[in-house]
PDB file of C-alpha atoms in Angstrom:
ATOM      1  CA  UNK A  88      19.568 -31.408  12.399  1.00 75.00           C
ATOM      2  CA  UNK A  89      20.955 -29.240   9.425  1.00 89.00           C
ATOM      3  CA  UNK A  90      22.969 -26.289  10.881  1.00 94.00           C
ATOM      4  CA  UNK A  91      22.702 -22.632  10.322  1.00 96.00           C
ATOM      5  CA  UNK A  92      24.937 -20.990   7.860  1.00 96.00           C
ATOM      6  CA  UNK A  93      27.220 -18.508   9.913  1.00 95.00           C
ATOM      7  CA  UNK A  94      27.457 -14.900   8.319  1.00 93.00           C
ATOM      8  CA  UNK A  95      30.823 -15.613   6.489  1.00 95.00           C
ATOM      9  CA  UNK A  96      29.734 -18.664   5.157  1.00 95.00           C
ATOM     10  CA  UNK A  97      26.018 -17.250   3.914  1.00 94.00           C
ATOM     11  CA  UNK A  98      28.296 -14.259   2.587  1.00 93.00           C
ATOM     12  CA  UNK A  99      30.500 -16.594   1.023  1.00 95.00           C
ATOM     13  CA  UNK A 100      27.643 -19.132  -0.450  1.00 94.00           C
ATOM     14  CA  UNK A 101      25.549 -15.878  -2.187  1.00 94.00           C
ATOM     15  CA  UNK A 102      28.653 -15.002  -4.112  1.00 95.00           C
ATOM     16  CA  UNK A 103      28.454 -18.257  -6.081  1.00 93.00           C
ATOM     17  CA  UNK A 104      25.012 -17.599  -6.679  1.00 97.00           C
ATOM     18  CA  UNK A 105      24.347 -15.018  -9.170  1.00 95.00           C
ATOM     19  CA  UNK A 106      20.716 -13.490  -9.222  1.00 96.00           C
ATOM     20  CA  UNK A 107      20.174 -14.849  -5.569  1.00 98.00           C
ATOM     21  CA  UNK A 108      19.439 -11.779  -3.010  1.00 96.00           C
ATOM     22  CA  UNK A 109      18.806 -11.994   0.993  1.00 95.00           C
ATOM     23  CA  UNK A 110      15.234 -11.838   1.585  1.00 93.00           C
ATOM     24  CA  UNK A 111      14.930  -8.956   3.323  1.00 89.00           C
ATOM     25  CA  UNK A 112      13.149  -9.819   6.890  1.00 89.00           C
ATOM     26  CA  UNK A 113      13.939 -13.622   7.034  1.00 92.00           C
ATOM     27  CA  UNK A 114      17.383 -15.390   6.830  1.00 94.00           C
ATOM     28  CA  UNK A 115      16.624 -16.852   3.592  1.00 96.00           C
ATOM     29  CA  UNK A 116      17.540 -16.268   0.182  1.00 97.00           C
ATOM     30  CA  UNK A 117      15.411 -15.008  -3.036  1.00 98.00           C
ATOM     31  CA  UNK A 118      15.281 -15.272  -6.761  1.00 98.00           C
ATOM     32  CA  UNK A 119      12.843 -14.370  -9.764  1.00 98.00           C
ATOM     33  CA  UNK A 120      13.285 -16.559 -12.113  1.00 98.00           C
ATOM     34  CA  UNK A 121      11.499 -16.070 -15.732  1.00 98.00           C
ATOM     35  CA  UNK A 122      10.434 -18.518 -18.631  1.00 98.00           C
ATOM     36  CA  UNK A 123       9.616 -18.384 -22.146  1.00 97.00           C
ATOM     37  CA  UNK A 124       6.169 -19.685 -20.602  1.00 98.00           C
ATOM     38  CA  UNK A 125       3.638 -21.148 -18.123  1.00 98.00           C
ATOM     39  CA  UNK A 126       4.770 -24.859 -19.721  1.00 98.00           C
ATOM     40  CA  UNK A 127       8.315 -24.098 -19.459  1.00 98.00           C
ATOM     41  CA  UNK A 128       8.258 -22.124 -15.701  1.00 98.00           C
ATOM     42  CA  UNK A 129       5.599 -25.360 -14.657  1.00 98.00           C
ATOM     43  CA  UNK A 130       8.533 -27.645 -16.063  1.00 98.00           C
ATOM     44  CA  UNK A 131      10.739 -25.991 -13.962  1.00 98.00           C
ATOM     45  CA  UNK A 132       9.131 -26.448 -10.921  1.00 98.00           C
ATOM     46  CA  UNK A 133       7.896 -30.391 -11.668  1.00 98.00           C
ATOM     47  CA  UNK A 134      11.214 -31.280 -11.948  1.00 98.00           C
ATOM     48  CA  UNK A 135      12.535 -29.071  -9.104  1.00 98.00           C
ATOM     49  CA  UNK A 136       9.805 -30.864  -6.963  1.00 98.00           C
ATOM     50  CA  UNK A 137      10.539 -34.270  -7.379  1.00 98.00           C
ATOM     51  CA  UNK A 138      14.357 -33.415  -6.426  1.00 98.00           C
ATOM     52  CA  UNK A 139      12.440 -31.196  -3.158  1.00 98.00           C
ATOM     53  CA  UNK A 140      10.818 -33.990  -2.163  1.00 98.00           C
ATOM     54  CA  UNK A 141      13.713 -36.845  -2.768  1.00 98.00           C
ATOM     55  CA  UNK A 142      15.936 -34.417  -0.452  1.00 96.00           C
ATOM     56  CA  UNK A 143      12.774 -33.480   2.076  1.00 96.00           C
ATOM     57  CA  UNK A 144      13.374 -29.764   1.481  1.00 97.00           C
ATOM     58  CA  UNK A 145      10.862 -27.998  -0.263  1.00 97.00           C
ATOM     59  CA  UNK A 146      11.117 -24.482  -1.416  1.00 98.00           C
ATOM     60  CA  UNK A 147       8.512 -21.769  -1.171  1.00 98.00           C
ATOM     61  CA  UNK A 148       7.496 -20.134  -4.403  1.00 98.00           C
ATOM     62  CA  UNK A 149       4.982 -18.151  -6.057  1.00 98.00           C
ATOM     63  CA  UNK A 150       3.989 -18.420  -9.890  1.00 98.00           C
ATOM     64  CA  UNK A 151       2.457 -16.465 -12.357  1.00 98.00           C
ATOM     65  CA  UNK A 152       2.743 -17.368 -16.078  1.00 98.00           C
ATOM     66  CA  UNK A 153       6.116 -17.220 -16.967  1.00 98.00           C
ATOM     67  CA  UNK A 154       7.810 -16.465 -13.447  1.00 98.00           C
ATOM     68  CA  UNK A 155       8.595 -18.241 -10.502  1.00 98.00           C
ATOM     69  CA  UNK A 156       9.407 -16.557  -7.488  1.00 98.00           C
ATOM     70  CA  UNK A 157      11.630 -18.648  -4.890  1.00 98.00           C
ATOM     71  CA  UNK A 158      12.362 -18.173  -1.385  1.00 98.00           C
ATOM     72  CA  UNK A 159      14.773 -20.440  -0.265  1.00 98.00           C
ATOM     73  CA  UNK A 160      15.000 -21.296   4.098  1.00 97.00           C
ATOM     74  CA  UNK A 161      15.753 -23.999   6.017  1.00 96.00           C
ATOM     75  CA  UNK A 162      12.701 -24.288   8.981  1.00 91.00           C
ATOM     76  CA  UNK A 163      14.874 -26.895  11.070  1.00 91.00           C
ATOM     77  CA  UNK A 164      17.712 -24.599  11.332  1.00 94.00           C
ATOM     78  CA  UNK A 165      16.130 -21.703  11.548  1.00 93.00           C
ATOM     79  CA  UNK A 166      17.849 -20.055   8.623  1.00 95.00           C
ATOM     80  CA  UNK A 167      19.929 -20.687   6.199  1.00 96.00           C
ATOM     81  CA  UNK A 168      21.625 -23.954   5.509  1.00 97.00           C
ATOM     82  CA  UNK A 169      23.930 -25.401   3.201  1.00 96.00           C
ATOM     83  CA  UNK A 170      21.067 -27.594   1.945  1.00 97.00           C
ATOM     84  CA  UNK A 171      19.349 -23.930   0.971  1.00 98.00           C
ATOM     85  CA  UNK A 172      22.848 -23.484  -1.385  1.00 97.00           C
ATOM     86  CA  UNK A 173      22.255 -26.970  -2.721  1.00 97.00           C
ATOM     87  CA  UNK A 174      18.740 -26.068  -3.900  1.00 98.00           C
ATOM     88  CA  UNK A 175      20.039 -23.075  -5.309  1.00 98.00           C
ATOM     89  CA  UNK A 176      22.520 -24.556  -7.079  1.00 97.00           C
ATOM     90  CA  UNK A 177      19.902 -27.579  -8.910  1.00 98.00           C
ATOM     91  CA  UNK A 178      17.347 -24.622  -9.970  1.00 98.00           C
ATOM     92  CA  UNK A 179      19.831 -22.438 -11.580  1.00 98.00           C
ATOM     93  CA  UNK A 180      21.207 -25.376 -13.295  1.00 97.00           C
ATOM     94  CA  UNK A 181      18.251 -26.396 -14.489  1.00 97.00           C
ATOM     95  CA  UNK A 182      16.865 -23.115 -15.108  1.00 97.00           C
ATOM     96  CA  UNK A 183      19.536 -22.720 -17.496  1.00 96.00           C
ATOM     97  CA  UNK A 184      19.179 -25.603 -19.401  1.00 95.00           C
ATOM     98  CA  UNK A 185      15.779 -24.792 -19.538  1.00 92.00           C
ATOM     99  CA  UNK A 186      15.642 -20.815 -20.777  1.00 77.00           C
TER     100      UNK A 186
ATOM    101  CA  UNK B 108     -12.196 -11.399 -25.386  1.00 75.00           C
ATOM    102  CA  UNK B 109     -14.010 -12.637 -22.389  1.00 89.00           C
ATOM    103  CA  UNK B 110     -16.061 -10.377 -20.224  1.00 94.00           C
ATOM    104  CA  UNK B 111     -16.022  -9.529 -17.240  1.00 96.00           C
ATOM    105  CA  UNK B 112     -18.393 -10.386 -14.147  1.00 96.00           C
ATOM    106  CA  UNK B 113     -21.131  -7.855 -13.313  1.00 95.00           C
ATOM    107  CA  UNK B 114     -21.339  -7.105  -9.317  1.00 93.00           C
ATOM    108  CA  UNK B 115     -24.274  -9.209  -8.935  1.00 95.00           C
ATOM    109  CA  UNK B 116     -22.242 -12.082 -11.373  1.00 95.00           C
ATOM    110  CA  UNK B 117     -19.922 -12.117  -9.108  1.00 94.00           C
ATOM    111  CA  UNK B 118     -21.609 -12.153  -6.222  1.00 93.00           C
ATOM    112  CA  UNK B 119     -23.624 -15.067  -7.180  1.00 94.00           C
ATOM    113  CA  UNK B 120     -20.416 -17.075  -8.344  1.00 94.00           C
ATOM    114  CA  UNK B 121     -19.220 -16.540  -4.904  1.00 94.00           C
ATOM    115  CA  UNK B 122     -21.988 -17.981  -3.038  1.00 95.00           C
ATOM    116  CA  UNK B 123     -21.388 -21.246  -5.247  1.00 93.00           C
ATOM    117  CA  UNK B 124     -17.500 -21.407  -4.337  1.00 97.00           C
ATOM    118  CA  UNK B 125     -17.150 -22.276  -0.711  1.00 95.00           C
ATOM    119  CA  UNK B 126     -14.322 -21.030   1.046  1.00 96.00           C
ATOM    120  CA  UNK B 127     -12.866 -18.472  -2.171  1.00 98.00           C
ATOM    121  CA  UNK B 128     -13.123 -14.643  -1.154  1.00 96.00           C
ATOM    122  CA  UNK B 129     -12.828 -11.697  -2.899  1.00 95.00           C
ATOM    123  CA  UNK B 130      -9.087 -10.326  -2.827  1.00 93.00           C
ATOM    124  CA  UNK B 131      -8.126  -7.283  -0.602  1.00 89.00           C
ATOM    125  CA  UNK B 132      -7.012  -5.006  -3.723  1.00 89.00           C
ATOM    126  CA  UNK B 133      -8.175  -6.605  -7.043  1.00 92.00           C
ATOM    127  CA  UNK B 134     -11.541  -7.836  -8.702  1.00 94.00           C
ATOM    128  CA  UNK B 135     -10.054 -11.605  -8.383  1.00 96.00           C
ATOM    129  CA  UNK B 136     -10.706 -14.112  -5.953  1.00 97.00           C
ATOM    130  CA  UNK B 137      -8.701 -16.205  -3.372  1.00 98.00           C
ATOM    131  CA  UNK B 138      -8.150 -19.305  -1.330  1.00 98.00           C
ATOM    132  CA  UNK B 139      -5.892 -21.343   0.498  1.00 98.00           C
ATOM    133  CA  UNK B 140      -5.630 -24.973   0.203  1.00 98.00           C
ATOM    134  CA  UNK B 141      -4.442 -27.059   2.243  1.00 98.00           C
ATOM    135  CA  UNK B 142      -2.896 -31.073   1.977  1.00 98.00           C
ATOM    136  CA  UNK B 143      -1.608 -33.655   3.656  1.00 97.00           C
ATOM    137  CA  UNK B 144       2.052 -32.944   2.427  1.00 98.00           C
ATOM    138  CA  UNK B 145       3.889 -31.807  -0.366  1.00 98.00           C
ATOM    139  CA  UNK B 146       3.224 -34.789  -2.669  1.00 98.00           C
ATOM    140  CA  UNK B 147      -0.225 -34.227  -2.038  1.00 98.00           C
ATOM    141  CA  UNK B 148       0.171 -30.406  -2.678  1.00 98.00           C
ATOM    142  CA  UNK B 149       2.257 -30.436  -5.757  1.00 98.00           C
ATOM    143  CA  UNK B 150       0.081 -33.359  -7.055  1.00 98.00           C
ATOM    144  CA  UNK B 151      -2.684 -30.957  -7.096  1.00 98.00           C
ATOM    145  CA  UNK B 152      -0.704 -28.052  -8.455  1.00 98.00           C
ATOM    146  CA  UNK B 153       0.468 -30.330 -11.588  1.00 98.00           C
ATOM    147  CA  UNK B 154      -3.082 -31.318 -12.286  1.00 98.00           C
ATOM    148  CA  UNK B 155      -4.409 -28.455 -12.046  1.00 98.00           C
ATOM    149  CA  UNK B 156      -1.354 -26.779 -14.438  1.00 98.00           C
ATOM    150  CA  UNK B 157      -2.728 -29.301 -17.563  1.00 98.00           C
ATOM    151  CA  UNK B 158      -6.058 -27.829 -17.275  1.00 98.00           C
ATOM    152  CA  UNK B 159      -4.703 -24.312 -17.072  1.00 98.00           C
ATOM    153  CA  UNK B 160      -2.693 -24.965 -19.624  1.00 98.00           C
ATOM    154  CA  UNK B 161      -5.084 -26.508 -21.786  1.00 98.00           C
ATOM    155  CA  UNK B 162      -7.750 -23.941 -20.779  1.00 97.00           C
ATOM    156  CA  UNK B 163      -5.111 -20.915 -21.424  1.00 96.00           C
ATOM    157  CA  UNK B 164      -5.792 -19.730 -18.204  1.00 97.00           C
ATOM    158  CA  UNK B 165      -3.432 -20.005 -15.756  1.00 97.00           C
ATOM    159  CA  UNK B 166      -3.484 -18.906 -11.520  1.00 98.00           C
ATOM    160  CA  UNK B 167      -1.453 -16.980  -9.524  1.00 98.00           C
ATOM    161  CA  UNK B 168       0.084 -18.941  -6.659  1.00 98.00           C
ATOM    162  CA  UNK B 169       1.950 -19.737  -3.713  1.00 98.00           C
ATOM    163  CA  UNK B 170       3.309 -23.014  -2.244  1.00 98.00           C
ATOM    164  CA  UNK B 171       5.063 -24.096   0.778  1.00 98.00           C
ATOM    165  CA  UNK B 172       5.091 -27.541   1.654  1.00 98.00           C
ATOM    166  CA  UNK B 173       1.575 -28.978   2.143  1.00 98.00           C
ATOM    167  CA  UNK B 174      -0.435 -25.065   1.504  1.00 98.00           C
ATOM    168  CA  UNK B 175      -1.366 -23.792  -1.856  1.00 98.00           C
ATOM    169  CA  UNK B 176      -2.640 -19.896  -1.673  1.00 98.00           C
ATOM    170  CA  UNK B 177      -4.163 -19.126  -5.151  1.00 98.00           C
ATOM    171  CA  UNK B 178      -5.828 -16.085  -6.603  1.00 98.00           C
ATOM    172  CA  UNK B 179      -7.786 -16.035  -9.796  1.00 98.00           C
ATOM    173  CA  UNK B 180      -8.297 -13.251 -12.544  1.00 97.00           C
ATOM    174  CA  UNK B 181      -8.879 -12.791 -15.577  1.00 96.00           C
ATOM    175  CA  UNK B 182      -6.089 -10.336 -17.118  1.00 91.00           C
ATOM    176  CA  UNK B 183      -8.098  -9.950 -20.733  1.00 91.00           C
ATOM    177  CA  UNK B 184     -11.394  -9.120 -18.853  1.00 94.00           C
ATOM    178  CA  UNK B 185      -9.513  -6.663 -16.171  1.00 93.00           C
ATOM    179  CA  UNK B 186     -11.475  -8.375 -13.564  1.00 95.00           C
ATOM    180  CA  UNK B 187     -12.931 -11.484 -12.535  1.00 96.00           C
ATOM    181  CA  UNK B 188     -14.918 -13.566 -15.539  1.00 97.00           C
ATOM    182  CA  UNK B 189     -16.795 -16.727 -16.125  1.00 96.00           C
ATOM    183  CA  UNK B 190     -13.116 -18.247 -16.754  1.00 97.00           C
ATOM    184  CA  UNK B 191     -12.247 -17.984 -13.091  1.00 98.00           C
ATOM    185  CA  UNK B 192     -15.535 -19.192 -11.717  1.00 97.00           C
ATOM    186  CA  UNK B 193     -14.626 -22.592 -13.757  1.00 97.00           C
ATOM    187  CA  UNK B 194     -11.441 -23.161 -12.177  1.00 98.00           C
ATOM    188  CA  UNK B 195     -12.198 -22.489  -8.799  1.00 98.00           C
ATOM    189  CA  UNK B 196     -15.115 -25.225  -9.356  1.00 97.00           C
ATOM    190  CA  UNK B 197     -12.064 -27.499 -10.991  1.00 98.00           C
ATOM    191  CA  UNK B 198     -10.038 -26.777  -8.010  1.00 98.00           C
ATOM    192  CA  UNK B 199     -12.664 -27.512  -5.381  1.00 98.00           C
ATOM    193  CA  UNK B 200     -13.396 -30.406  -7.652  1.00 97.00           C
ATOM    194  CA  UNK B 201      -9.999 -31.689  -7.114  1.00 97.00           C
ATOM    195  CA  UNK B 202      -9.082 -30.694  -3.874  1.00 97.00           C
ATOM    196  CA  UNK B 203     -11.615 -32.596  -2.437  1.00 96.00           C
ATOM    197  CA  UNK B 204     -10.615 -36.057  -4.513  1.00 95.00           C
ATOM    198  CA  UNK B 205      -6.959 -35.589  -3.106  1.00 92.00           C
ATOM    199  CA  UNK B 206      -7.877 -34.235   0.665  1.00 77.00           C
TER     200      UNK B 206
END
């Protein structure tokens, strides 16, 4: 069982994570991310599901062309967990090598 | 420029399309999927992002885990068009190969 990010530490992880927001009636953790295209934002999220499912956390996300929309929670813990700041972490990485 | 679906178009499209309604607040239509788990999920979403792709016409939707909420349009047409009613059928096509 993952454990729940206490306020200081959820305070502390979003500062390292520039662009991420709290979602605002969940403890959970946002970002819009935008691509070039639909081949580059569908890149994106291939390769961000094959590390989802090697790690059994899976984000939720909505696309539309270009942009993926990410909301990032950890069910199990109910809220955020450091496995959330993980994710975060691998998508902006990637999103950057990607844009 | 493709057209958009008359009333009665539409209306007949929709009969054909089990399970797809028409969305609350825009001429487009909408269904959820639903998989065995993510690999099944995101499996579908990756085949079904080729044909988009190849097609040049690409869905709006949502994932978590083993659910896939999509909504078709047509953004040329302002409205729903003869595009859409061929990728819900490729969807439904799909869908039922992988479920």
């Amino acid at each position: 069982m993952v454990a729940k990010l206490t306020d200081t530490e959820r305070d502390a992880a979003l500062q390292d994570l520039p662009g991420w927001r709290l979602a605002e009636d969940r403890d959970a953790i946002a970002k819009t991310f935008k691509f070039a295209d639909f081949n580059a934002a569908f890149g994106f999220m291939a390769r961000i599901a094959l590390i989802a499912e090697k790690a059994d956390h899976h984000p939720e996300w909505f696309n539309v062309y270009n942009r993926v929309d990410v909301v990032l929670t950890t069910h199990d813990a109910g809220g955020l967990s450091k496995q959330d700041v993980a994710m975060a972490m691998a998508m902006d990485s990637l999103a950057s090598e990607i844009s």
